[in-house]
């Protein structure tokens, strides 16, 4: 007979030890157990299922698996609904419904601040925020966001300058070294020309503009996940 409490303990221990494989094994057994329950079951069973999926979401973030994270969050919602129906808890599915105290917690205020910084074009502050995440579970999402913002800066740079010193480009794009800039150019900007200590840009395609930045979809997604992480962490 499956013991969900023991499996949850195993999953939690694996997560703490960064043992992704063992964590996935425990989570798979828990999800098989969850097939036998429904949101109408006892509050204890519902709470155990919710805890398992919360840990599963954190495990997915540690594994850099955004798809698995989204699946765990989606599977969590019916259990949150059931728990809310059986207690006096208030369900908060959107940031706009959070109280002032809840919105002020670092887990929620962090992505809200990021959104504001992006809206005003404070890319420097967004890139620096990667060193000040409120919980390690945010690192995966910040890495994706920083990559998107760095691409946005590169878009702005190539339509603003004809050429630029490599050291200046490193500073603008918040890279650690000229070598890292070379890797970025090789991986993502094969039309940029490196000559000596200078970087030369090709004329942008007709109609391109620096404002064409694909970051808001990612930010919206991060804000949505932040609401769920605020519950979990």
Coordinates of C-alpha atoms in Angstrom, one line a residue:
X1 CA 0.0 0.0 0.0
X2 CA 1.3 3.4 -1.0
X3 CA 2.3 5.7 2.0
X4 CA 2.0 9.2 0.6
X5 CA 3.5 10.8 3.7
X6 CA 6.7 8.7 3.3
X7 CA 6.9 9.5 -0.4
X8 CA 6.5 13.2 0.3
X9 CA 9.3 13.0 2.9
X10 CA 11.4 11.3 0.3
X11 CA 10.6 13.9 -2.3
X12 CA 11.3 16.7 0.1
X13 CA 14.7 15.2 1.1
X14 CA 15.6 14.7 -2.6
X15 CA 14.7 18.3 -3.3
X16 CA 16.9 19.5 -0.5
X17 CA 19.8 17.3 -1.7
X18 CA 19.3 18.4 -5.3
X19 CA 18.8 14.7 -6.2
X20 CA 16.6 15.3 -9.2
X21 CA 16.4 11.6 -10.2
X22 CA 15.2 10.4 -6.8
X23 CA 12.8 13.3 -6.6
X24 CA 11.2 12.4 -9.9
X25 CA 10.9 8.8 -8.8
X26 CA 9.1 9.8 -5.6
X27 CA 6.9 12.2 -7.5
X28 CA 5.9 9.6 -10.1
X29 CA 4.8 7.2 -7.3
X30 CA 2.8 10.1 -5.7
X31 CA 1.1 10.9 -8.9
X32 CA 0.1 7.2 -9.3
X33 CA -1.4 7.4 -5.8
X34 CA -3.2 10.6 -6.7
X35 CA -5.1 8.8 -9.5
X36 CA -7.0 7.1 -6.7
X37 CA -8.2 10.3 -5.0
X38 CA -10.4 13.2 -6.1
X39 CA -10.9 16.8 -5.0
X40 CA -14.0 15.5 -3.0
X41 CA -11.8 13.3 -0.8
X42 CA -10.8 14.1 2.8
X43 CA -9.0 17.4 3.5
X44 CA -6.0 15.4 4.6
X45 CA -5.7 13.5 1.3
X46 CA -6.2 16.8 -0.6
X47 CA -3.6 18.5 1.5
X48 CA -1.1 15.7 0.9
X49 CA -1.7 15.8 -2.9
X50 CA -1.3 19.6 -2.9
X51 CA 2.0 19.3 -1.0
X52 CA 3.3 16.7 -3.4
X53 CA 2.5 18.9 -6.4
X54 CA 4.0 22.0 -4.7
X55 CA 7.2 20.0 -4.2
X56 CA 7.0 18.8 -7.7
X57 CA 6.8 22.3 -9.0
X58 CA 9.9 23.3 -7.0
X59 CA 11.7 20.1 -8.3
X60 CA 10.8 21.1 -11.9
X61 CA 12.3 24.6 -11.3
X62 CA 15.5 23.0 -9.9
X63 CA 15.6 20.8 -13.0
X64 CA 15.2 23.8 -15.4
X65 CA 12.0 22.2 -16.8
X66 CA 9.5 24.9 -17.5
X67 CA 7.0 22.6 -19.1
X68 CA 6.9 20.3 -16.1
X69 CA 6.7 23.3 -13.8
X70 CA 3.6 24.5 -15.7
X71 CA 2.0 21.1 -15.6
X72 CA 2.5 20.8 -11.8
X73 CA 1.0 24.2 -11.3
X74 CA -2.0 23.4 -13.5
X75 CA -2.6 20.2 -11.6
X76 CA -2.4 22.0 -8.3
X77 CA -5.3 24.4 -8.9
X78 CA -8.1 21.9 -8.4
X79 CA -6.7 20.9 -5.1
X80 CA -6.3 24.5 -4.0
X81 CA -10.0 25.0 -5.0
X82 CA -11.0 22.0 -2.9
X83 CA -8.9 23.2 0.1
X84 CA -10.4 26.7 -0.2
X85 CA -13.9 25.3 -0.3
X86 CA -13.3 23.3 2.9
X87 CA -11.7 26.0 4.9
X88 CA -12.0 29.8 5.4
X89 CA -9.0 30.4 3.1
X90 CA -9.4 33.0 0.4
X91 CA -8.4 31.9 -3.0
X92 CA -6.1 34.4 -4.8
X93 CA -5.6 33.4 -8.4
X94 CA -4.5 36.8 -9.7
X95 CA -2.1 39.4 -8.4
X96 CA -4.8 42.0 -8.4
X97 CA -6.7 40.1 -5.8
X98 CA -3.8 39.9 -3.3
X99 CA -4.0 42.0 -0.2
X100 CA -1.5 44.8 0.4
X101 CA 0.3 42.6 2.9
X102 CA 0.5 39.6 0.5
X103 CA 1.6 41.8 -2.4
X104 CA 4.4 43.2 -0.2
X105 CA 6.0 39.9 0.4
X106 CA 9.3 39.5 -1.4
X107 CA 8.1 36.5 -3.4
X108 CA 5.4 38.7 -5.1
X109 CA 6.9 42.2 -4.9
X110 CA 10.1 40.9 -6.7
X111 CA 8.4 40.1 -10.1
X112 CA 6.1 43.2 -9.7
X113 CA 9.2 45.4 -9.4
X114 CA 10.7 43.6 -12.4
X115 CA 7.7 44.4 -14.5
X116 CA 7.8 48.1 -13.6
X117 CA 11.5 48.2 -14.4
X118 CA 10.9 46.6 -17.8
X119 CA 8.0 49.0 -18.5
X120 CA 10.3 52.0 -18.1
X121 CA 13.2 50.4 -19.9
X122 CA 15.5 50.0 -16.8
X123 CA 17.2 46.9 -18.2
X124 CA 20.3 47.6 -16.1
X125 CA 18.2 47.0 -12.9
X126 CA 16.6 43.9 -14.3
X127 CA 19.9 42.4 -15.1
X128 CA 21.2 43.3 -11.6
X129 CA 18.1 41.7 -10.0
X130 CA 19.4 38.3 -10.9
X131 CA 21.7 38.4 -7.9
X132 CA 18.9 39.3 -5.4
X133 CA 16.2 36.6 -6.0
X134 CA 14.0 36.0 -2.9
X135 CA 14.3 32.3 -3.2
X136 CA 16.6 29.9 -5.2
X137 CA 13.5 28.5 -7.0
X138 CA 13.3 31.8 -8.9
X139 CA 16.8 31.4 -10.4
X140 CA 15.5 29.4 -13.4
X141 CA 13.0 32.0 -14.4
X142 CA 15.5 34.8 -13.8
X143 CA 18.0 33.1 -16.1
X144 CA 15.4 33.0 -18.9
X145 CA 14.3 36.6 -18.3
X146 CA 17.9 37.9 -18.2
X147 CA 18.6 36.2 -21.5
X148 CA 15.6 37.8 -23.0
X149 CA 16.5 41.3 -21.7
X150 CA 20.1 40.8 -22.9
X151 CA 18.7 40.0 -26.4
X152 CA 16.6 43.2 -26.1
X153 CA 19.7 45.3 -25.3
X154 CA 21.5 43.7 -28.2
X155 CA 18.6 44.7 -30.5
X156 CA 18.8 48.3 -29.3
X157 CA 22.6 48.4 -29.6
X158 CA 22.7 47.2 -33.2
X159 CA 20.2 49.8 -34.4
X160 CA 21.8 52.6 -32.4
X161 CA 25.5 52.1 -33.3
X162 CA 27.4 51.3 -36.5
X163 CA 30.3 50.1 -34.4
X164 CA 31.3 49.8 -30.8
X165 CA 34.3 48.9 -28.7
X166 CA 34.1 45.3 -27.4
X167 CA 34.7 46.5 -23.8
X168 CA 31.8 49.0 -24.1
X169 CA 29.5 46.2 -25.5
X170 CA 30.5 44.0 -22.6
X171 CA 29.5 46.8 -20.1
X172 CA 26.2 47.6 -21.9
X173 CA 25.1 43.9 -22.1
X174 CA 26.2 43.1 -18.5
X175 CA 28.5 40.4 -19.6
X176 CA 31.5 39.3 -17.5
X177 CA 34.2 39.4 -20.1
X178 CA 35.1 40.0 -23.8
X179 CA 35.3 36.2 -24.1
X180 CA 31.7 35.9 -23.0
X181 CA 30.8 38.5 -25.6
X182 CA 32.5 36.4 -28.3
X183 CA 30.5 33.4 -27.2
X184 CA 27.3 35.5 -27.4
X185 CA 28.1 36.7 -30.9
X186 CA 28.9 33.2 -32.1
X187 CA 25.7 31.7 -30.6
X188 CA 23.2 34.5 -31.3
X189 CA 24.5 37.3 -33.5
X190 CA 26.5 35.7 -36.4
X191 CA 25.9 38.9 -38.4
X192 CA 28.0 41.0 -36.0
X193 CA 31.6 41.5 -37.1
X194 CA 34.4 41.4 -34.6
X195 CA 37.6 43.2 -35.9
X196 CA 40.3 43.7 -33.4
X197 CA 38.8 45.5 -30.4
X198 CA 35.8 46.7 -32.3
X199 CA 32.3 45.3 -33.0
X200 CA 30.6 46.3 -36.2
X201 CA 26.9 45.9 -36.9
X202 CA 25.1 45.2 -40.2
X203 CA 22.4 47.6 -41.2
X204 CA 19.1 46.3 -39.6
X205 CA 16.3 45.0 -41.9
X206 CA 13.8 47.5 -43.1
X207 CA 11.1 48.1 -40.5
X208 CA 13.1 46.8 -37.5
X209 CA 13.1 49.0 -34.4
X210 CA 14.6 48.8 -31.0
X211 CA 11.1 48.7 -29.4
X212 CA 10.4 45.3 -30.8
X213 CA 11.2 43.5 -27.5
X214 CA 9.6 40.0 -26.9
X215 CA 9.9 40.2 -23.1
X216 CA 6.4 41.1 -21.9
X217 CA 5.0 37.6 -22.5
X218 CA 7.8 36.2 -20.4
X219 CA 7.2 38.7 -17.7
X220 CA 3.5 38.0 -17.6
X221 CA 4.3 34.3 -17.3
X222 CA 6.8 35.0 -14.5
X223 CA 4.2 37.1 -12.6
X224 CA 1.7 34.3 -12.9
X225 CA 4.2 31.8 -11.6
X226 CA 5.2 34.2 -8.8
X227 CA 1.7 34.0 -7.4
X228 CA 2.0 30.2 -7.2
X229 CA 5.5 30.3 -5.8
X230 CA 4.3 32.7 -3.1
X231 CA 2.0 29.9 -2.0
X232 CA 4.6 27.2 -2.1
X233 CA 7.9 28.8 -0.8

